[in-house]
Coordinates of N, CA, C and O in Angstrom, one line a residue:
M214 N -23.0 -15.9 43.0 CA -23.3 -16.3 41.7 C -24.8 -16.1 41.4 O -25.6 -16.6 42.3
N215 N -25.1 -15.6 40.3 CA -26.6 -15.5 40.1 C -27.1 -16.6 39.2 O -26.3 -17.4 38.7
T216 N -28.4 -16.7 39.1 CA -29.0 -17.8 38.4 C -28.7 -17.9 36.9 O -28.5 -19.0 36.4
D217 N -28.6 -16.8 36.3 CA -28.3 -16.7 34.9 C -27.0 -17.3 34.6 O -26.8 -18.0 33.6
T218 N -26.0 -17.0 35.4 CA -24.6 -17.5 35.2 C -24.6 -19.1 35.3 O -24.0 -19.8 34.5
I219 N -25.3 -19.6 36.3 CA -25.4 -21.0 36.5 C -26.1 -21.7 35.3 O -25.6 -22.7 34.8
R220 N -27.2 -21.1 34.8 CA -27.9 -21.6 33.7 C -27.0 -21.7 32.5 O -27.0 -22.6 31.7
R221 N -26.3 -20.6 32.2 CA -25.4 -20.5 31.1 C -24.3 -21.6 31.2 O -23.9 -22.2 30.2
A222 N -23.8 -21.8 32.4 CA -22.7 -22.8 32.6 C -23.2 -24.2 32.3 O -22.6 -25.0 31.6
F223 N -24.5 -24.5 32.7 CA -25.0 -25.8 32.5 C -25.3 -26.0 31.0 O -25.1 -27.1 30.4
R224 N -25.8 -24.9 30.3 CA -26.0 -25.0 28.9 C -24.7 -25.3 28.1 O -24.6 -26.1 27.2
H225 N -23.6 -24.6 28.5 CA -22.3 -24.8 27.8 C -21.8 -26.2 28.2 O -21.2 -26.9 27.3
F226 N -22.0 -26.7 29.4 CA -21.6 -28.0 29.8 C -22.4 -29.0 28.9 O -21.8 -30.0 28.4
G227 N -23.7 -28.9 28.8 CA -24.5 -29.8 28.0 C -24.0 -29.8 26.5 O -23.9 -30.9 25.9
L228 N -23.8 -28.6 26.0 CA -23.3 -28.5 24.6 C -21.9 -29.2 24.4 O -21.7 -30.0 23.5
F229 N -21.1 -29.0 25.4 CA -19.7 -29.6 25.4 C -19.8 -31.1 25.4 O -19.2 -31.9 24.7
T230 N -20.7 -31.6 26.3 CA -20.9 -33.1 26.5 C -21.4 -33.7 25.2 O -21.0 -34.7 24.8
T231 N -22.4 -33.0 24.6 CA -23.0 -33.5 23.4 C -21.9 -33.6 22.2 O -21.8 -34.6 21.5
L232 N -21.1 -32.5 22.1 CA -20.1 -32.5 21.1 C -19.0 -33.6 21.3 O -18.6 -34.2 20.4
M233 N -18.7 -33.8 22.6 CA -17.7 -34.8 22.9 C -18.2 -36.2 22.6 O -17.5 -37.1 22.0
F234 N -19.5 -36.5 22.9 CA -20.1 -37.8 22.6 C -20.2 -38.0 21.1 O -19.9 -39.1 20.6
A235 N -20.5 -37.0 20.4 CA -20.6 -37.1 18.9 C -19.2 -37.4 18.3 O -19.0 -38.2 17.4
A236 N -18.2 -36.7 18.8 CA -16.8 -36.9 18.3 C -16.4 -38.3 18.6 O -15.8 -39.0 17.8
L237 N -16.6 -38.8 19.8 CA -16.2 -40.2 20.2 C -16.9 -41.2 19.4 O -16.4 -42.2 18.9
T238 N -18.2 -41.0 19.1 CA -19.0 -41.9 18.2 C -18.4 -41.9 16.8 O -18.2 -43.0 16.2
L239 N -18.0 -40.8 16.3 CA -17.4 -40.8 14.9 C -16.1 -41.5 14.9 O -15.8 -42.2 14.0
V240 N -15.3 -41.3 15.9 CA -14.0 -41.9 16.0 C -14.2 -43.5 16.1 O -13.5 -44.2 15.4
A241 N -15.1 -43.9 16.9 CA -15.4 -45.3 17.0 C -15.9 -45.9 15.7 O -15.5 -47.0 15.3
C242 N -16.7 -45.3 15.0 CA -17.2 -45.8 13.7 C -16.2 -45.7 12.6 O -16.2 -46.6 11.7
A243 N -15.3 -44.8 12.7 CA -14.3 -44.6 11.6 C -13.1 -45.6 11.8 O -12.4 -45.8 10.8
S244 N -12.9 -46.2 12.9 CA -11.7 -47.1 13.1 C -12.0 -48.3 12.3 O -13.1 -48.9 12.1
A245 N -10.9 -48.8 11.7 CA -11.0 -50.0 10.8 C -11.2 -51.2 11.7 O -10.7 -51.3 12.8
P246 N -12.0 -52.2 11.1 CA -12.2 -53.4 11.8 C -10.9 -54.2 12.0 O -10.0 -54.0 11.2
L247 N -10.9 -55.0 13.0 CA -9.7 -55.8 13.3 C -9.5 -56.9 12.2 O -10.5 -57.5 11.7
P248 N -8.2 -57.3 11.9 CA -8.0 -58.4 11.0 C -8.5 -59.7 11.6 O -8.5 -59.9 12.8
P249 N -8.9 -60.6 10.7 CA -9.4 -61.9 11.2 C -8.3 -62.9 11.6 O -8.0 -63.9 11.0
T250 N -7.5 -62.5 12.6 CA -6.3 -63.3 13.0 C -6.6 -64.7 13.3 O -5.9 -65.6 12.8
E251 N -7.7 -65.0 13.9 CA -8.0 -66.4 14.3 C -8.3 -67.2 13.0 O -7.8 -68.3 12.9
S252 N -9.0 -66.7 12.1 CA -9.3 -67.4 10.8 C -8.0 -67.6 10.0 O -7.8 -68.6 9.4
L253 N -7.2 -66.6 10.0 CA -5.9 -66.7 9.2 C -5.0 -67.7 9.9 O -4.4 -68.6 9.1
N254 N -4.9 -67.7 11.2 CA -4.1 -68.7 11.9 C -4.6 -70.1 11.7 O -3.9 -71.1 11.5
G255 N -6.0 -70.3 11.7 CA -6.6 -71.6 11.4 C -6.3 -72.1 10.0 O -6.0 -73.3 9.8
A256 N -6.3 -71.2 9.1 CA -6.0 -71.6 7.7 C -4.5 -72.0 7.6 O -4.2 -73.0 6.9
R257 N -3.7 -71.2 8.2 CA -2.2 -71.6 8.1 C -2.0 -72.9 8.8 O -1.2 -73.7 8.2
D258 N -2.6 -73.2 9.9 CA -2.4 -74.4 10.6 C -2.9 -75.6 9.8 O -2.3 -76.7 9.7
A259 N -4.1 -75.4 9.1 CA -4.7 -76.5 8.3 C -3.8 -76.7 7.1 O -3.6 -77.9 6.7
I260 N -3.2 -75.7 6.5 CA -2.4 -75.9 5.4 C -1.1 -76.6 5.8 O -0.6 -77.6 5.1
A261 N -0.5 -76.3 6.9 CA 0.6 -77.0 7.4 C 0.3 -78.4 7.7 O 1.2 -79.3 7.4
S262 N -0.8 -78.7 8.3 CA -1.2 -80.1 8.5 C -1.4 -80.9 7.2 O -0.9 -82.1 7.1
A263 N -1.9 -80.2 6.2 CA -2.1 -80.9 4.9 C -0.7 -81.2 4.3 O -0.5 -82.3 3.7
E264 N 0.2 -80.2 4.4 CA 1.5 -80.5 3.8 C 2.3 -81.6 4.6 O 2.9 -82.4 4.0
Q265 N 2.1 -81.7 5.9 CA 2.7 -82.8 6.7 C 2.1 -84.1 6.3 O 2.7 -85.2 6.4
A266 N 0.8 -84.1 5.9 CA 0.1 -85.4 5.6 C 0.4 -85.8 4.1 O -0.2 -86.7 3.6
E267 N 1.3 -85.0 3.5 CA 1.7 -85.3 2.1 C 0.6 -85.0 1.1 O 0.4 -85.7 0.1
A268 N -0.2 -84.0 1.4 CA -1.3 -83.7 0.5 C -0.9 -83.2 -0.9 O -1.6 -83.4 -1.9
R269 N 0.3 -82.7 -1.0 CA 0.8 -82.2 -2.3 C 0.9 -83.4 -3.3 O 0.6 -83.3 -4.5
Q270 N 1.2 -84.6 -2.7 CA 1.2 -85.8 -3.6 C -0.1 -86.3 -3.9 O -0.4 -86.8 -5.0
Y271 N -1.1 -86.3 -2.9 CA -2.3 -87.0 -3.1 C -3.5 -86.0 -3.4 O -4.5 -86.5 -4.0
A272 N -3.4 -84.8 -3.0 CA -4.5 -83.8 -3.2 C -3.9 -82.5 -3.5 O -4.2 -81.5 -2.9
G273 N -3.1 -82.4 -4.5 CA -2.3 -81.2 -4.9 C -3.3 -80.0 -5.2 O -3.0 -78.9 -4.9
A274 N -4.3 -80.3 -6.0 CA -5.3 -79.3 -6.4 C -5.9 -78.6 -5.2 O -6.0 -77.4 -5.2
E275 N -6.3 -79.4 -4.2 CA -7.0 -78.8 -3.1 C -6.0 -78.0 -2.2 O -6.4 -76.9 -1.7
L276 N -4.8 -78.5 -2.1 CA -3.8 -77.8 -1.4 C -3.4 -76.5 -2.1 O -3.3 -75.4 -1.4
E277 N -3.3 -76.5 -3.4 CA -3.1 -75.2 -4.1 C -4.2 -74.2 -3.9 O -4.0 -73.0 -3.8
E278 N -5.4 -74.8 -4.0 CA -6.6 -73.9 -3.7 C -6.6 -73.3 -2.4 O -6.8 -72.1 -2.2
A279 N -6.2 -74.0 -1.4 CA -6.1 -73.5 0.0 C -5.0 -72.4 0.0 O -5.2 -71.3 0.7
N280 N -3.9 -72.6 -0.6 CA -2.8 -71.6 -0.6 C -3.3 -70.3 -1.4 O -3.0 -69.2 -1.0
R281 N -4.0 -70.5 -2.5 CA -4.6 -69.3 -3.2 C -5.5 -68.5 -2.3 O -5.5 -67.3 -2.3
H282 N -6.4 -69.2 -1.6 CA -7.4 -68.5 -0.8 C -6.7 -67.8 0.4 O -7.0 -66.7 0.7
L283 N -5.6 -68.4 0.9 CA -4.9 -67.8 2.0 C -4.2 -66.5 1.5 O -4.2 -65.5 2.2
A284 N -3.6 -66.6 0.3 CA -2.9 -65.4 -0.2 C -3.9 -64.3 -0.5 O -3.6 -63.1 -0.2
A285 N -5.0 -64.7 -1.0 CA -6.1 -63.6 -1.2 C -6.6 -63.0 0.1 O -6.8 -61.8 0.1
A286 N -6.6 -63.8 1.1 CA -7.1 -63.3 2.4 C -6.0 -62.4 3.0 O -6.4 -61.3 3.5
V287 N -4.8 -62.7 2.8 CA -3.7 -61.8 3.3 C -3.8 -60.5 2.6 O -3.6 -59.4 3.1
K288 N -4.0 -60.6 1.3 CA -4.1 -59.3 0.4 C -5.3 -58.5 0.9 O -5.2 -57.3 0.9
A289 N -6.4 -59.2 1.1 CA -7.6 -58.5 1.6 C -7.4 -57.7 2.9 O -7.8 -56.6 3.1
V290 N -6.6 -58.4 3.8 CA -6.3 -57.7 5.1 C -5.4 -56.5 4.8 O -5.7 -55.4 5.4
E291 N -4.5 -56.6 3.9 CA -3.6 -55.4 3.6 C -4.5 -54.3 3.0 O -4.1 -53.1 3.2
E292 N -5.5 -54.6 2.3 CA -6.4 -53.6 1.7 C -7.6 -53.2 2.6 O -8.5 -52.6 2.2
E293 N -7.5 -53.7 3.9 CA -8.5 -53.5 4.9 C -9.9 -53.9 4.6 O -10.9 -53.3 4.9
R294 N -10.0 -55.0 3.8 CA -11.3 -55.6 3.5 C -11.4 -56.9 4.4 O -11.2 -58.0 4.0
M295 N -11.7 -56.6 5.7 CA -11.6 -57.6 6.7 C -12.7 -58.7 6.6 O -12.4 -59.9 6.9
T296 N -13.9 -58.3 6.2 CA -15.0 -59.4 6.0 C -14.6 -60.3 4.9 O -14.7 -61.6 5.1
E297 N -14.1 -59.8 3.8 CA -13.7 -60.7 2.7 C -12.5 -61.5 3.2 O -12.4 -62.7 2.8
A298 N -11.6 -60.9 3.9 CA -10.4 -61.7 4.4 C -10.8 -62.8 5.3 O -10.3 -63.9 5.2
D299 N -11.8 -62.6 6.1 CA -12.3 -63.7 7.0 C -12.9 -64.8 6.2 O -12.6 -66.0 6.4
R300 N -13.7 -64.4 5.2 CA -14.3 -65.4 4.4 C -13.3 -66.3 3.6 O -13.3 -67.5 3.5
L301 N -12.3 -65.6 3.0 CA -11.2 -66.3 2.3 C -10.4 -67.2 3.2 O -10.0 -68.3 2.8
A302 N -10.1 -66.7 4.4 CA -9.3 -67.5 5.3 C -10.1 -68.8 5.7 O -9.5 -69.9 5.7
K303 N -11.4 -68.6 5.9 CA -12.2 -69.8 6.2 C -12.2 -70.8 5.0 O -12.2 -72.0 5.2
Q304 N -12.3 -70.2 3.8 CA -12.3 -71.1 2.6 C -11.0 -71.8 2.5 O -10.9 -73.0 2.1
A305 N -9.9 -71.1 2.8 CA -8.6 -71.7 2.8 C -8.5 -72.9 3.7 O -8.0 -74.0 3.4
R306 N -9.0 -72.7 5.0 CA -9.0 -73.8 6.0 C -9.8 -75.0 5.5 O -9.3 -76.1 5.6
V307 N -11.0 -74.7 4.9 CA -11.8 -75.8 4.4 C -11.1 -76.6 3.3 O -11.1 -77.8 3.3
A308 N -10.5 -75.9 2.4 CA -9.8 -76.5 1.3 C -8.6 -77.3 1.8 O -8.4 -78.5 1.3
A309 N -7.9 -76.9 2.8 CA -6.8 -77.6 3.3 C -7.3 -78.9 4.1 O -6.7 -79.9 4.0
E310 N -8.4 -78.7 4.8 CA -9.0 -79.9 5.5 C -9.5 -80.9 4.4 O -9.4 -82.1 4.7
L311 N -10.0 -80.5 3.3 CA -10.4 -81.4 2.3 C -9.2 -82.1 1.7 O -9.2 -83.3 1.4
A312 N -8.1 -81.4 1.5 CA -6.9 -82.0 1.0 C -6.4 -83.1 2.0 O -6.0 -84.1 1.5
V313 N -6.5 -82.8 3.3 CA -6.1 -83.9 4.3 C -7.0 -85.1 4.1 O -6.5 -86.2 4.1
A314 N -8.3 -84.8 4.0 CA -9.3 -85.9 4.0 C -9.0 -86.8 2.7 O -9.0 -88.0 2.7
R315 N -8.8 -86.1 1.6 CA -8.5 -86.8 0.3 C -7.2 -87.6 0.4 O -7.1 -88.7 -0.1
T316 N -6.2 -87.0 1.1 CA -4.9 -87.7 1.2 C -5.1 -88.9 2.1 O -4.6 -90.0 1.7
E317 N -5.8 -88.8 3.2 CA -6.0 -90.0 4.0 C -6.8 -91.1 3.3 O -6.5 -92.2 3.4
A318 N -7.8 -90.6 2.5 CA -8.6 -91.6 1.7 C -7.7 -92.3 0.7 O -7.8 -93.5 0.5
A319 N -6.8 -91.6 0.0 CA -5.9 -92.2 -1.0 C -5.0 -93.1 -0.3 O -4.7 -94.2 -0.8
K320 N -4.4 -92.7 0.8 CA -3.5 -93.6 1.5 C -4.2 -94.9 2.0 O -3.7 -96.0 1.9
A321 N -5.4 -94.7 2.5 CA -6.2 -95.9 3.0 C -6.5 -96.8 1.8 O -6.4 -98.1 1.9
A322 N -6.8 -96.3 0.6 CA -7.1 -97.1 -0.5 C -5.9 -97.8 -1.0 O -5.9 -99.0 -1.4
A323 N -4.7 -97.2 -0.9 CA -3.5 -97.9 -1.3 C -3.2 -99.0 -0.3 O -2.7 -100.1 -0.7
I324 N -3.4 -98.8 1.0 CA -3.1 -99.8 2.0 C -4.1 -101.0 1.7 O -3.7 -102.2 1.8
N325 N -5.4 -100.7 1.4 CA -6.4 -101.7 1.2 C -6.0 -102.5 0.0 O -6.1 -103.7 0.0
L326 N -5.5 -101.9 -1.1 CA -5.1 -102.6 -2.3 C -3.9 -103.5 -2.0 O -3.9 -104.7 -2.4
E327 N -3.0 -103.0 -1.2 CA -1.8 -103.8 -0.9 C -2.2 -105.0 0.0 O -1.7 -106.1 -0.2
M328 N -3.1 -104.8 0.9 CA -3.6 -105.9 1.8 C -4.3 -106.9 0.9 O -4.2 -108.1 1.1
G329 N -5.1 -106.4 -0.1 CA -5.8 -107.4 -1.0 C -4.8 -108.2 -1.8 O -5.0 -109.4 -1.9
R330 N -3.7 -107.6 -2.2 CA -2.7 -108.3 -3.0 C -2.0 -109.4 -2.0 O -1.7 -110.5 -2.4
G331 N -1.8 -108.9 -0.8 CA -1.2 -109.9 0.2 C -2.1 -111.0 0.5 O -1.6 -112.2 0.6
A332 N -3.4 -110.8 0.6 CA -4.3 -111.9 0.8 C -4.4 -112.8 -0.4 O -4.5 -114.0 -0.2
E333 N -4.4 -112.3 -1.6 CA -4.4 -113.1 -2.8 C -3.1 -114.0 -2.8 O -3.2 -115.2 -3.1
A334 N -2.0 -113.4 -2.5 CA -0.7 -114.1 -2.5 C -0.8 -115.2 -1.4 O -0.3 -116.4 -1.7
L335 N -1.3 -114.9 -0.3 CA -1.5 -115.9 0.8 C -2.4 -117.1 0.3 O -2.1 -118.3 0.6
D336 N -3.5 -116.7 -0.3 CA -4.4 -117.8 -0.8 C -3.7 -118.7 -1.8 O -3.8 -119.9 -1.8
E337 N -2.9 -118.1 -2.7 CA -2.2 -118.9 -3.7 C -1.2 -119.8 -3.0 O -1.0 -121.0 -3.4
E338 N -0.5 -119.3 -2.0 CA 0.5 -120.1 -1.3 C -0.2 -121.2 -0.6 O 0.3 -122.4 -0.6
M339 N -1.4 -121.0 0.0 CA -2.1 -122.0 0.7 C -2.5 -123.1 -0.3 O -2.5 -124.3 0.0
Q340 N -3.0 -122.7 -1.5 CA -3.4 -123.7 -2.5 C -2.2 -124.5 -2.9 O -2.3 -125.7 -3.1
R341 N -1.1 -123.9 -3.1 CA 0.1 -124.6 -3.5 C 0.5 -125.6 -2.5 O 0.9 -126.7 -2.8
Q342 N 0.4 -125.2 -1.2 CA 0.8 -126.1 -0.1 C -0.2 -127.3 -0.1 O 0.2 -128.4 0.2
G343 N -1.5 -127.0 -0.3 CA -2.5 -128.1 -0.3 C -2.3 -129.0 -1.5 O -2.5 -130.2 -1.4
D344 N -1.9 -128.5 -2.6 CA -1.6 -129.3 -3.8 C -0.4 -130.3 -3.6 O -0.4 -131.3 -4.1
Q345 N 0.6 -129.8 -2.8 CA 1.8 -130.6 -2.6 C 1.5 -131.7 -1.6 O 2.2 -132.7 -1.6
Q346 N 0.5 -131.7 -0.8 CA 0.3 -132.7 0.1 C -0.5 -133.9 -0.4 O -1.1 -134.2 -1.2

């Protein structure tokens, strides 16, 4: 083998390697980003928790907002807008968590009101007992 043949072989090998690297880079850049599965699952779980907590009764607007955001996130995934889908899924989770918090606050307020009524009734009963003696 002479030196010219070896040099030509190395030049072709270098050109081939450069072209392969460029092709792989283009393929890597062209692939679509992955769907925000974790954010979507978090939103679905939060909505399920809100529904179990009876948020539809106490915080229906927040629960509906969470469902709207989740539906928009799913649509964004279908349209391969993954960054927007992630943002919408996170908004859905936050809205569902707000629905749970408002539901718990409403339930606590109702319990507090009922306990106040019970305490008033007990006071009246105690006064009646004292008046009878």
